PDB file of C-alpha atoms and ligand atoms in Angstrom:
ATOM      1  CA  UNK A1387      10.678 -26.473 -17.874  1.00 66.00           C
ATOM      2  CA  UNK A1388       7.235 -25.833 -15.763  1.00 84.00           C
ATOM      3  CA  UNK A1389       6.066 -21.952 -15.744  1.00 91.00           C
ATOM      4  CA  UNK A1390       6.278 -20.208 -12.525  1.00 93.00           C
ATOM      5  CA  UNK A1391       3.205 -20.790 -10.448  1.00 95.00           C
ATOM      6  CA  UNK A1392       1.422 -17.410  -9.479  1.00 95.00           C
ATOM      7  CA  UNK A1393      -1.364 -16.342  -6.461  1.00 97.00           C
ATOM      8  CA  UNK A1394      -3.116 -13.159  -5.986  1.00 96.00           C
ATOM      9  CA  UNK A1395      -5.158 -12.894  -2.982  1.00 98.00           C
ATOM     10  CA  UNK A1396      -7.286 -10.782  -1.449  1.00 97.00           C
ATOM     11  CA  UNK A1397      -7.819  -9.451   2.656  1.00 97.00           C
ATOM     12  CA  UNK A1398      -9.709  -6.503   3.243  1.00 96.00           C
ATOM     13  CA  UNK A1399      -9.141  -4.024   0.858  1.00 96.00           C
ATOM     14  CA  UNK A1400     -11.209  -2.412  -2.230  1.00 96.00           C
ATOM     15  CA  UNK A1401      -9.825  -4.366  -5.321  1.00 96.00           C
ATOM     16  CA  UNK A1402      -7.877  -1.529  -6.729  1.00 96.00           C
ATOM     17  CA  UNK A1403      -4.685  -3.050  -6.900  1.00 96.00           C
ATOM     18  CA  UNK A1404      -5.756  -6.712  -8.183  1.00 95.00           C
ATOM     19  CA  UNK A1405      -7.174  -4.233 -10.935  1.00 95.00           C
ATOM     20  CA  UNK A1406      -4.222  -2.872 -11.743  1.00 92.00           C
ATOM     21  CA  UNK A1407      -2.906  -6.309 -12.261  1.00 87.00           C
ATOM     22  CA  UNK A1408      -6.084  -6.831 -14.292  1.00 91.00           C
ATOM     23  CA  UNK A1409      -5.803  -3.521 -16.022  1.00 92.00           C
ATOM     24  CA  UNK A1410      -2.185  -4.331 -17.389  1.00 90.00           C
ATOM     25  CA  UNK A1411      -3.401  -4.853 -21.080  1.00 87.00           C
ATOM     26  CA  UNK A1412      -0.979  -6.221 -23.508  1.00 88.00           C
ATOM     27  CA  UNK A1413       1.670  -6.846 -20.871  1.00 88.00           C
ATOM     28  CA  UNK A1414      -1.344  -9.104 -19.196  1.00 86.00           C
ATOM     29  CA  UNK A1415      -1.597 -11.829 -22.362  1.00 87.00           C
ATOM     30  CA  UNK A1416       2.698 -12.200 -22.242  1.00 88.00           C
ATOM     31  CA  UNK A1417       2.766 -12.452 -18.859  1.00 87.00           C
ATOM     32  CA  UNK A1418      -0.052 -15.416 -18.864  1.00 85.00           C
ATOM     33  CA  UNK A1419       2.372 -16.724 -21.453  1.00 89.00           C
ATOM     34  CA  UNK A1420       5.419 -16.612 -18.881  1.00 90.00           C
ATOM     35  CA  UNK A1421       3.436 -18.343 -15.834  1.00 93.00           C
ATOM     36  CA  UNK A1422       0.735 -20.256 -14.657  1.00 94.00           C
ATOM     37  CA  UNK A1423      -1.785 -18.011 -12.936  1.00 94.00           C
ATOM     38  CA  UNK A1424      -3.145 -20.349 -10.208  1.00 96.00           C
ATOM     39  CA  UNK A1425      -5.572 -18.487  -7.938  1.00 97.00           C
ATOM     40  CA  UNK A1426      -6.489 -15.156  -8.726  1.00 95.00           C
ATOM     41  CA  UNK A1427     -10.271 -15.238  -7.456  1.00 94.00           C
ATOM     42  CA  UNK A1428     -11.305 -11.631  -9.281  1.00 92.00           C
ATOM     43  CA  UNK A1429      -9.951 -12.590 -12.773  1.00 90.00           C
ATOM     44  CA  UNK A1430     -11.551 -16.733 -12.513  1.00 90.00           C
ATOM     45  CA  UNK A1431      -8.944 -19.280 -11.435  1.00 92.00           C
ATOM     46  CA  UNK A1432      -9.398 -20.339  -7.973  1.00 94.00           C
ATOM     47  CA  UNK A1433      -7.219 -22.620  -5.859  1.00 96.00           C
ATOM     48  CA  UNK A1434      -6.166 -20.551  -3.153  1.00 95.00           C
ATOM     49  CA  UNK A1435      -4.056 -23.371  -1.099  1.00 96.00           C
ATOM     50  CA  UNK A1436      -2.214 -24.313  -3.917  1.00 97.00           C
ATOM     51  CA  UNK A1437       1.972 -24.526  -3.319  1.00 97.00           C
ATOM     52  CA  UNK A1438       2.765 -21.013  -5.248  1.00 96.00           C
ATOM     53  CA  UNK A1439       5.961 -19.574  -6.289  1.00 95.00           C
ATOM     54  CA  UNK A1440       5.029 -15.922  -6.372  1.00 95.00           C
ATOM     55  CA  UNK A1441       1.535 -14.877  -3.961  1.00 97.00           C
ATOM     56  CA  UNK A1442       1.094 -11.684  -4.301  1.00 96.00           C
ATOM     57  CA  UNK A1443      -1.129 -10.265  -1.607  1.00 98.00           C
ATOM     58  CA  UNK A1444      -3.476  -7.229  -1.530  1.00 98.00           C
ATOM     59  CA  UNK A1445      -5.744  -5.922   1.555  1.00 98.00           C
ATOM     60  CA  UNK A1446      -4.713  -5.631   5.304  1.00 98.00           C
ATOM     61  CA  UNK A1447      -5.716  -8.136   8.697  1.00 98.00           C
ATOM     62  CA  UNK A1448      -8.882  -7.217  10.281  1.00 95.00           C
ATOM     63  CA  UNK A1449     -10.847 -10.584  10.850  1.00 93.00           C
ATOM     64  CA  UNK A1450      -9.621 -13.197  13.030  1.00 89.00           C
ATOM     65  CA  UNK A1451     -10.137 -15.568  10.608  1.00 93.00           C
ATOM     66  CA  UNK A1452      -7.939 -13.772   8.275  1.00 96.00           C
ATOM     67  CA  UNK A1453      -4.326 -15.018  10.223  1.00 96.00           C
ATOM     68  CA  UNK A1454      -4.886 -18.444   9.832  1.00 96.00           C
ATOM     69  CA  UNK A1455      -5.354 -18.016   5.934  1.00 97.00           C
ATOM     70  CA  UNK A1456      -2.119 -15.704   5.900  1.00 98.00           C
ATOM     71  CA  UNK A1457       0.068 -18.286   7.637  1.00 98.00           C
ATOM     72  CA  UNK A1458      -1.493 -21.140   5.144  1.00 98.00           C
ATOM     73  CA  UNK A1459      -0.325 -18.729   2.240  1.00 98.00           C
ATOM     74  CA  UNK A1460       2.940 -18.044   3.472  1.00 98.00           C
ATOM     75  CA  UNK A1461       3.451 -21.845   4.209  1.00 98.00           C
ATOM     76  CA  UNK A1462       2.478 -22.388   0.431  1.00 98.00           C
ATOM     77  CA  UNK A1463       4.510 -19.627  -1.074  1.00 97.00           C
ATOM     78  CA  UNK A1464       8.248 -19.267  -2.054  1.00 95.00           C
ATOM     79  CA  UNK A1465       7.689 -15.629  -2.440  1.00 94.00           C
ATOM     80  CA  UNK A1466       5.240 -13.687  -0.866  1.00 97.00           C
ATOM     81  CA  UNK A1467       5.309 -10.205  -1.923  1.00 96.00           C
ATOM     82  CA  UNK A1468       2.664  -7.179  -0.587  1.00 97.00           C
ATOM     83  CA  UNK A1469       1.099  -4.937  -2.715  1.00 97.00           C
ATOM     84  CA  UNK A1470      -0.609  -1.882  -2.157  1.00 97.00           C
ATOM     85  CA  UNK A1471      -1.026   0.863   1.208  1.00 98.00           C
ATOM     86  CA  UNK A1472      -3.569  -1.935   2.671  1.00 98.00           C
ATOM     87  CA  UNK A1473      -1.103  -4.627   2.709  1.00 98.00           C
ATOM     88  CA  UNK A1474       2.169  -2.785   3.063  1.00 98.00           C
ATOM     89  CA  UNK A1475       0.765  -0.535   6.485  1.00 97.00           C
ATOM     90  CA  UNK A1476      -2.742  -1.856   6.985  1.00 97.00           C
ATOM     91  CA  UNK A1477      -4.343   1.010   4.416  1.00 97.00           C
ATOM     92  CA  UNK A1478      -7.021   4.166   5.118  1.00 95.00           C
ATOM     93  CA  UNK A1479      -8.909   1.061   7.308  1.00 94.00           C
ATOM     94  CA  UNK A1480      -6.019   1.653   9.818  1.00 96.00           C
ATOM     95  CA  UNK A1481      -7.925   5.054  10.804  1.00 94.00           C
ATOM     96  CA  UNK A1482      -9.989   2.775  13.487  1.00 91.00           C
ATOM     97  CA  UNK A1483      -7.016   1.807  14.975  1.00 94.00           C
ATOM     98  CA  UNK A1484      -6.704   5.220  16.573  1.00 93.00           C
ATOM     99  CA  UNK A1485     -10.548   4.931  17.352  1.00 91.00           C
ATOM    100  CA  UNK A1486     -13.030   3.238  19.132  1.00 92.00           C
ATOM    101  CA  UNK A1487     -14.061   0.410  16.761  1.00 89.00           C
ATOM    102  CA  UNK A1488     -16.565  -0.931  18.965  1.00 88.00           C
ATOM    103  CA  UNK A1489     -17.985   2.823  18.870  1.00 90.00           C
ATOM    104  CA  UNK A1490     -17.588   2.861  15.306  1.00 87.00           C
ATOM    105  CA  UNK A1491     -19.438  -0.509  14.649  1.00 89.00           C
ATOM    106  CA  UNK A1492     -22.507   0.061  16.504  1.00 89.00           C
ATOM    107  CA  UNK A1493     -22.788   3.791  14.966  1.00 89.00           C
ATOM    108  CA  UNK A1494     -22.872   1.777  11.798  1.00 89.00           C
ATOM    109  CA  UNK A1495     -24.087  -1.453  11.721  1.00 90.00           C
ATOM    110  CA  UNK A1496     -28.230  -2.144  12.923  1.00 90.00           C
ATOM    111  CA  UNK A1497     -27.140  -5.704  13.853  1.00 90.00           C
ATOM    112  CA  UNK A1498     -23.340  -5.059  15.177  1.00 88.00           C
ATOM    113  CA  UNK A1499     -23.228  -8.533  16.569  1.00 87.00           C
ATOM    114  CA  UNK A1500     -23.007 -10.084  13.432  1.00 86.00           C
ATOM    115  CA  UNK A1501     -19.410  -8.285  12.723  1.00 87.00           C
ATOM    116  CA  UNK A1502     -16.614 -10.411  13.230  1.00 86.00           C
ATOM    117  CA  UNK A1503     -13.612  -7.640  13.287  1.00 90.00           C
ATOM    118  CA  UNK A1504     -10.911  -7.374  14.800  1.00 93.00           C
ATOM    119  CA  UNK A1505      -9.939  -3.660  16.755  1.00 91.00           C
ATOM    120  CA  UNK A1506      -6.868  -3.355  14.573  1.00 94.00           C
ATOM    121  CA  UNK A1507      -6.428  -3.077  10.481  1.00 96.00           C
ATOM    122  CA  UNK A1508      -2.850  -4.521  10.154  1.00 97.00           C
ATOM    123  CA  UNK A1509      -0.360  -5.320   7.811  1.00 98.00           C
ATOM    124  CA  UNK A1510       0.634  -8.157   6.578  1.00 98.00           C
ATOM    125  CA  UNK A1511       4.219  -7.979   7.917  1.00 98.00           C
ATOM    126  CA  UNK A1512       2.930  -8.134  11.128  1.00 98.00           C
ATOM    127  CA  UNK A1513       2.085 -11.628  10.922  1.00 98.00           C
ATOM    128  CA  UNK A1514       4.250 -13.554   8.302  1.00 98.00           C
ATOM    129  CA  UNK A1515       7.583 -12.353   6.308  1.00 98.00           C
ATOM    130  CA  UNK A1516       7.277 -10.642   3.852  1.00 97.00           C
ATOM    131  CA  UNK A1517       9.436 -10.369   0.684  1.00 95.00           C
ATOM    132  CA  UNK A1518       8.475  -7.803  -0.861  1.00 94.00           C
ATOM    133  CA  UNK A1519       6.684  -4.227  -0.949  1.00 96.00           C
ATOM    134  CA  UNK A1520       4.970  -2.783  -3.268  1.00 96.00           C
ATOM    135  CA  UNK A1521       3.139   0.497  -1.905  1.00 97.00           C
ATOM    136  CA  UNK A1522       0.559   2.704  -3.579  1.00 97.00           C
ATOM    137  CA  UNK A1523      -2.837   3.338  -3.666  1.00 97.00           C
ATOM    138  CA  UNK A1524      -3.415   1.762  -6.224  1.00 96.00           C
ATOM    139  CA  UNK A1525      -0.083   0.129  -7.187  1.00 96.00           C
ATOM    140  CA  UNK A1526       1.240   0.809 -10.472  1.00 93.00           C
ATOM    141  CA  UNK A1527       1.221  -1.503 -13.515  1.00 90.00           C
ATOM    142  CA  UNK A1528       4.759  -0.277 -13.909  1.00 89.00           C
ATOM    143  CA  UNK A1529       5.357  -1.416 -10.120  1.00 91.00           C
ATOM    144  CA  UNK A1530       4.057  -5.293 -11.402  1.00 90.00           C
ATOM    145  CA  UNK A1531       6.036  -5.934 -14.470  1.00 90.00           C
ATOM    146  CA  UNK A1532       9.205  -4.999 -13.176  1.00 91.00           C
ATOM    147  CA  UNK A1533       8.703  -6.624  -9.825  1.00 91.00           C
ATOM    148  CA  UNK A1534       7.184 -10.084 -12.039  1.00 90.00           C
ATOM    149  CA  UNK A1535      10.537  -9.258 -14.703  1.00 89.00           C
ATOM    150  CA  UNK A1536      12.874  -9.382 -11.883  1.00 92.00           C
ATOM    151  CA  UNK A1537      11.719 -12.169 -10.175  1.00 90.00           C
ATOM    152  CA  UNK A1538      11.186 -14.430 -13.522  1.00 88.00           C
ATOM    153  CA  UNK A1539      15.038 -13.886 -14.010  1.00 89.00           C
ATOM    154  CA  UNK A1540      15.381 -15.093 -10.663  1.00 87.00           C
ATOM    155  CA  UNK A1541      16.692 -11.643  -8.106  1.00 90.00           C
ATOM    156  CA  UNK A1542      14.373  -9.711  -6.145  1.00 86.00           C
ATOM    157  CA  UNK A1543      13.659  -6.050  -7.761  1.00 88.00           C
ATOM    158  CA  UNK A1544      15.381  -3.393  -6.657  1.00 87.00           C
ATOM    159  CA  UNK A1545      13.409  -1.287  -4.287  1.00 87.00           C
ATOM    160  CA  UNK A1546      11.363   2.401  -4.840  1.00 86.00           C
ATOM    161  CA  UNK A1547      12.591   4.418  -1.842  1.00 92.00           C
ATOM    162  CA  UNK A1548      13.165   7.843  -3.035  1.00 94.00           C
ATOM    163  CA  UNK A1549      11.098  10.669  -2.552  1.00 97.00           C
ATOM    164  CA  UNK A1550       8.223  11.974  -5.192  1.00 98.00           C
ATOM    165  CA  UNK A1551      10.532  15.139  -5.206  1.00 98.00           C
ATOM    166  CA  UNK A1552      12.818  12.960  -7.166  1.00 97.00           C
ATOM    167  CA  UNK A1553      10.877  11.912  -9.935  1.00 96.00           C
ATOM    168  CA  UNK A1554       9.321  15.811 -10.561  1.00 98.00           C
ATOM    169  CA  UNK A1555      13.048  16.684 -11.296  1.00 97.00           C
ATOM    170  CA  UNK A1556      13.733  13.624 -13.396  1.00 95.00           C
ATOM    171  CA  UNK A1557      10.291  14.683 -15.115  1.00 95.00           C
ATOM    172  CA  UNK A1558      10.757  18.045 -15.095  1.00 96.00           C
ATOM    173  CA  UNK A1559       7.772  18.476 -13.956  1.00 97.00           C
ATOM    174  CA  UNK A1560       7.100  22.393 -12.505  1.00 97.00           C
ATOM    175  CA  UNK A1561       7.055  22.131  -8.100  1.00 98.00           C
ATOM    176  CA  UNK A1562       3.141  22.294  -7.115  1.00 98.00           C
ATOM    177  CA  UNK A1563       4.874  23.279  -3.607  1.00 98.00           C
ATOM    178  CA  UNK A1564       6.921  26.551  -5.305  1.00 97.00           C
ATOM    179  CA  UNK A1565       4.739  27.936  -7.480  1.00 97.00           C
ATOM    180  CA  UNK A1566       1.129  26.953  -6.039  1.00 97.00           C
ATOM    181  CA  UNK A1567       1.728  26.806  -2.404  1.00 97.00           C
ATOM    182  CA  UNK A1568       0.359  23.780  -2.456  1.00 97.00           C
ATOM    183  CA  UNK A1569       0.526  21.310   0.855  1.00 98.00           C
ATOM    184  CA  UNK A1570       2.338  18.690  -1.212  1.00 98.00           C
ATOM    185  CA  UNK A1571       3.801  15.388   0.411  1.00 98.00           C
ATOM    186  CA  UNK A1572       6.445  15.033  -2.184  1.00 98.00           C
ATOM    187  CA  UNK A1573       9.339  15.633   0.229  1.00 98.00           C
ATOM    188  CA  UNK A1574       8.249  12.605   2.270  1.00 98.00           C
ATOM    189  CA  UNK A1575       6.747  10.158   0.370  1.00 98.00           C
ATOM    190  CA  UNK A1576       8.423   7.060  -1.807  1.00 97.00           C
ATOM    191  CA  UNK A1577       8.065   7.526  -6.045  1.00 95.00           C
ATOM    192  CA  UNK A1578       6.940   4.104  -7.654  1.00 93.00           C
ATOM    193  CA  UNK A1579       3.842   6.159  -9.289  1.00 94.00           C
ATOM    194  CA  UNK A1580       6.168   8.169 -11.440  1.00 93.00           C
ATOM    195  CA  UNK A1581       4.735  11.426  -9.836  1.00 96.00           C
ATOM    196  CA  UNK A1582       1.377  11.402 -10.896  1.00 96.00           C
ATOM    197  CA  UNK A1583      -0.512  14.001  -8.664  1.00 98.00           C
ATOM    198  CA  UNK A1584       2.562  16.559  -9.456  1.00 98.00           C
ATOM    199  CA  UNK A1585       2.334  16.048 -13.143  1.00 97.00           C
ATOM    200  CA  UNK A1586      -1.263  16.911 -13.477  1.00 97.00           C
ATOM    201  CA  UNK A1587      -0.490  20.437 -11.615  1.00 97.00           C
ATOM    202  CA  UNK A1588      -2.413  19.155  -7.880  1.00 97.00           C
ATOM    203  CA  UNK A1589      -0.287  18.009  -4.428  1.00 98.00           C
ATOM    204  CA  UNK A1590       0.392  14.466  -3.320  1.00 98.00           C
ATOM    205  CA  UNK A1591      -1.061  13.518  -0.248  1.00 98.00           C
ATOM    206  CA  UNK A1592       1.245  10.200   0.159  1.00 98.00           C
ATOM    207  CA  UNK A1593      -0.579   7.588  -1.250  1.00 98.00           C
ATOM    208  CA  UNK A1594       2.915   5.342  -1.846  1.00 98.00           C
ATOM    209  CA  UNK A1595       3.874   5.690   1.584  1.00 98.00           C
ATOM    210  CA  UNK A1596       7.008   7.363   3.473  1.00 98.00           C
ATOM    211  CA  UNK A1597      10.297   7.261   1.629  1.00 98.00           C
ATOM    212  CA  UNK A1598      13.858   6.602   3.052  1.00 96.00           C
ATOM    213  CA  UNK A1599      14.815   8.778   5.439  1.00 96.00           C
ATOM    214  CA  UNK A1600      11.685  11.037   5.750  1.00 98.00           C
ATOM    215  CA  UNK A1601      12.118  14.836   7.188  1.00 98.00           C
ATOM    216  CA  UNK A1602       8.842  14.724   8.337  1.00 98.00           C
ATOM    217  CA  UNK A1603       8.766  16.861  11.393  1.00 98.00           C
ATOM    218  CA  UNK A1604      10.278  19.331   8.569  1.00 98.00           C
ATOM    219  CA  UNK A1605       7.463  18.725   6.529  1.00 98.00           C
ATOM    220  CA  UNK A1606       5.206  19.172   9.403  1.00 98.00           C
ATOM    221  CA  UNK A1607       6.672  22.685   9.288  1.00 98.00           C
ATOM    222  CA  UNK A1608       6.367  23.696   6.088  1.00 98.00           C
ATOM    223  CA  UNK A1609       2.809  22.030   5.944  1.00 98.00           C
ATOM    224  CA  UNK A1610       1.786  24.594   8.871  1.00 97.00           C
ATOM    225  CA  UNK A1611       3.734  27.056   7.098  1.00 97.00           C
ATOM    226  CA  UNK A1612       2.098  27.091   4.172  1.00 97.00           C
ATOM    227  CA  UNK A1613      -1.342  27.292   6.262  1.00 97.00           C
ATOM    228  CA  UNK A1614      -2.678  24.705   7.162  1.00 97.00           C
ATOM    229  CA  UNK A1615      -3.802  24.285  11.439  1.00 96.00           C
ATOM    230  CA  UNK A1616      -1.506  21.593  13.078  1.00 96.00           C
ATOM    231  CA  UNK A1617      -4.933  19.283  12.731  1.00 96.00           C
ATOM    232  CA  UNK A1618      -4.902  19.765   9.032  1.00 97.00           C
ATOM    233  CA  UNK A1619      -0.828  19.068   8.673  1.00 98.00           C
ATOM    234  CA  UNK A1620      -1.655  15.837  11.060  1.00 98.00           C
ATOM    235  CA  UNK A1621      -4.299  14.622   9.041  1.00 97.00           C
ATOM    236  CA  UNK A1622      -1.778  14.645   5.876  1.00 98.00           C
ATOM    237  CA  UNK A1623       0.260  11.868   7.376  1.00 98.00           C
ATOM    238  CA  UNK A1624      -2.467   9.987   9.418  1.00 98.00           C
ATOM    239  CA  UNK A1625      -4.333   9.348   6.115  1.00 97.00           C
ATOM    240  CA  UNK A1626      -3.974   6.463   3.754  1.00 97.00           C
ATOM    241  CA  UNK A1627      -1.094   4.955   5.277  1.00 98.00           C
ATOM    242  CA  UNK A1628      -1.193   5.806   9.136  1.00 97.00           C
ATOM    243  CA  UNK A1629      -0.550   2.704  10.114  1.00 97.00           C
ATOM    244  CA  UNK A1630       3.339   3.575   8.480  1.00 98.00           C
ATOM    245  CA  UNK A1631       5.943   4.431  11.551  1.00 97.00           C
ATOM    246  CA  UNK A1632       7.413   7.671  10.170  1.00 98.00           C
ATOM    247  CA  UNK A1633       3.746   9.412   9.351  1.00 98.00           C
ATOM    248  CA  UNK A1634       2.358   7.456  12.324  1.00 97.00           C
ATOM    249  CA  UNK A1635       4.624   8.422  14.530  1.00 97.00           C
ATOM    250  CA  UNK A1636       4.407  12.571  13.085  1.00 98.00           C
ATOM    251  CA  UNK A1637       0.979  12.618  12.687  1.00 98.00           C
ATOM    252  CA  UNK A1638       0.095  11.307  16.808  1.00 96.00           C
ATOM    253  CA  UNK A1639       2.907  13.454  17.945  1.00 96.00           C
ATOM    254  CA  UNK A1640       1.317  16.387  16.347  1.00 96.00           C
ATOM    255  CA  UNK A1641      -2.134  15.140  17.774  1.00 91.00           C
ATOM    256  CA  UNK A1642      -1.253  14.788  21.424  1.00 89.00           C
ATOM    257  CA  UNK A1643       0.968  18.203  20.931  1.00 85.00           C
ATOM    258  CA  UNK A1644      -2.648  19.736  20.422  1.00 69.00           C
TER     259      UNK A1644
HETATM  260  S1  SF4 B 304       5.531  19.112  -6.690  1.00 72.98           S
HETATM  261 FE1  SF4 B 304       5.680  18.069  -4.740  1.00 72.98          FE
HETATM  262  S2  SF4 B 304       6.713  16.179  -5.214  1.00 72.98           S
HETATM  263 FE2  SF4 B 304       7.087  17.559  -6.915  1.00 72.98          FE
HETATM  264  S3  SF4 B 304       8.993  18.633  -6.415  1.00 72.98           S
HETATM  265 FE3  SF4 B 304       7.347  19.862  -5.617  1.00 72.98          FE
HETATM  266  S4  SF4 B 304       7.136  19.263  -3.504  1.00 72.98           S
HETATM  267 FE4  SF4 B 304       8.267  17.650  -4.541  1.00 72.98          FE
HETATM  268  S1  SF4 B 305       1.863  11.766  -6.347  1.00 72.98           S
HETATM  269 FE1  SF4 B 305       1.557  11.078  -4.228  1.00 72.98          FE
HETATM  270  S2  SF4 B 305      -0.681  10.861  -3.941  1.00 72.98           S
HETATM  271 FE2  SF4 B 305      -0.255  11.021  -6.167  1.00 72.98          FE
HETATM  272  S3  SF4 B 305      -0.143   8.883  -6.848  1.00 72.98           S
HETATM  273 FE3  SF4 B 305       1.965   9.550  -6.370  1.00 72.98          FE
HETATM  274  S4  SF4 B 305       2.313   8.984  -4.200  1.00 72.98           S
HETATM  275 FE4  SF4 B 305       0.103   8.876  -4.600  1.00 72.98          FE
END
């Protein structure tokens, strides 16, 4: 029987999460055993329109030339499964998209007609389906081998959709919120990391995203009742994933509220 054929490629992001994949160790020489890794341009093989069973895809749509590739992908992949903030809600380079980019470009660029850009970082389920999510910033490697596990016995993995809050208690791990007043976005954002900011004593600041069923104007509250200036609680959810609807849409209403 032929190994499952396997893509990673790479929009506009930093690399981070094809490094976790790279990072994986041990788990990294079985699972070359398990399937054929195809294009993966960062680790060496390169044949990026190759007919793939699993592409995974990191970094968000912000060159026009960028759609065209995605639909060629899609069209060459049975699964096609997001990882990372960038992919999953367009990533910390979907801050422009409540900006000026043309602004932004010639404030940073000597030559700005040379950038090819387009005004919006997306994600990549706004263009093709998607079949999976895998949010973080970085992914985990923990994320990766159960999502490649699942799908080598054929069933899509089960989802991470509850909050950070979750995994503290399953940890034990003592509430940063409680005991440190700090401005944590626990409460609101999805576990996958296995609570990683929490367990070294500091506050998450939502790196995996917005969980199911997100209080967040009720984190908004406690945010500004712990201190911080409705700017500061704003900035919390229009960070790293702004581009998601439930911090999007709390973080502008607490902006034009201003
Ligand atoms: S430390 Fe943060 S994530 Fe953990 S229980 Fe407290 S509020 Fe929730
Ligand atoms: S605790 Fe929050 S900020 Fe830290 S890694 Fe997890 S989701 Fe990201």
């Amino acid at each position: 029987m032929s190994k499952p054929r396997v893509a990673v490629h790479k929009f506009s992001s930093c690399d981070g999460c094809q490094l976790a994949f790279i990072n994986l160790g041990e788990p990294l020489l079985v699972l070359a055993g398990l399937v054929d890794i195809i294009h993966f341009a960062e680790a060496g093989p390169l044949d990026e329109n190759a007919k793939i069973d699993i592409a995974f895809i990191e970094g968000s749509i912000s060159a026009s030339h960028d759609i065209e590739r995605l639909n060629k992908i899609r069209e060459n992949s049975t699964y096609l499964i997001t990882i990372g903030a960038c992919a999953t809600s367009g990533g910390i380079q979907a801050l422009r998209n409540m900006a000026d980019t043309k602004q932004w470009i010639e404030g940073i660029y000597a030559n700005p007609t040379v950038i090819d850009t387009l005004d919006n970082s997306s994600a990549i389920k706004d263009h093709v389906k998607v079949d999976l999510e895998l949010w973080g910033c970085p992914i985990s490697k923990q994320q990766i081998i159960t999502a490649i596990r699942a799908l080598l016995f054929g069933v899509l993995p089960i989802e991470d959709k509850d909050k950070v809050c979750m995994e503290c208690k399953r940890q034990q791990t003592v509430c940063v919120m409680v005991t440190k007043n700090e401005p944590c976005m626990g409460p609101v954002t999805r576990t996958g990391c296995g609570a990683l900011c929490p367990s070294v004593g500091r506050d998450c600041y939502g790196c995996y995203g917005p969980a199911e069923n997100p209080n967040t104007q009720a984190m908004a509250n406690r945010l500004q009742g712990l201190g911080l200036i409705k700017d500061e609680a704003a900035r919390r959810f229009l960070f790293i994933n702004s581009g998601a609807d439930a911090f999007h849409q709390q973080g502008t209403r607490m902006k034009e509220a201003d």
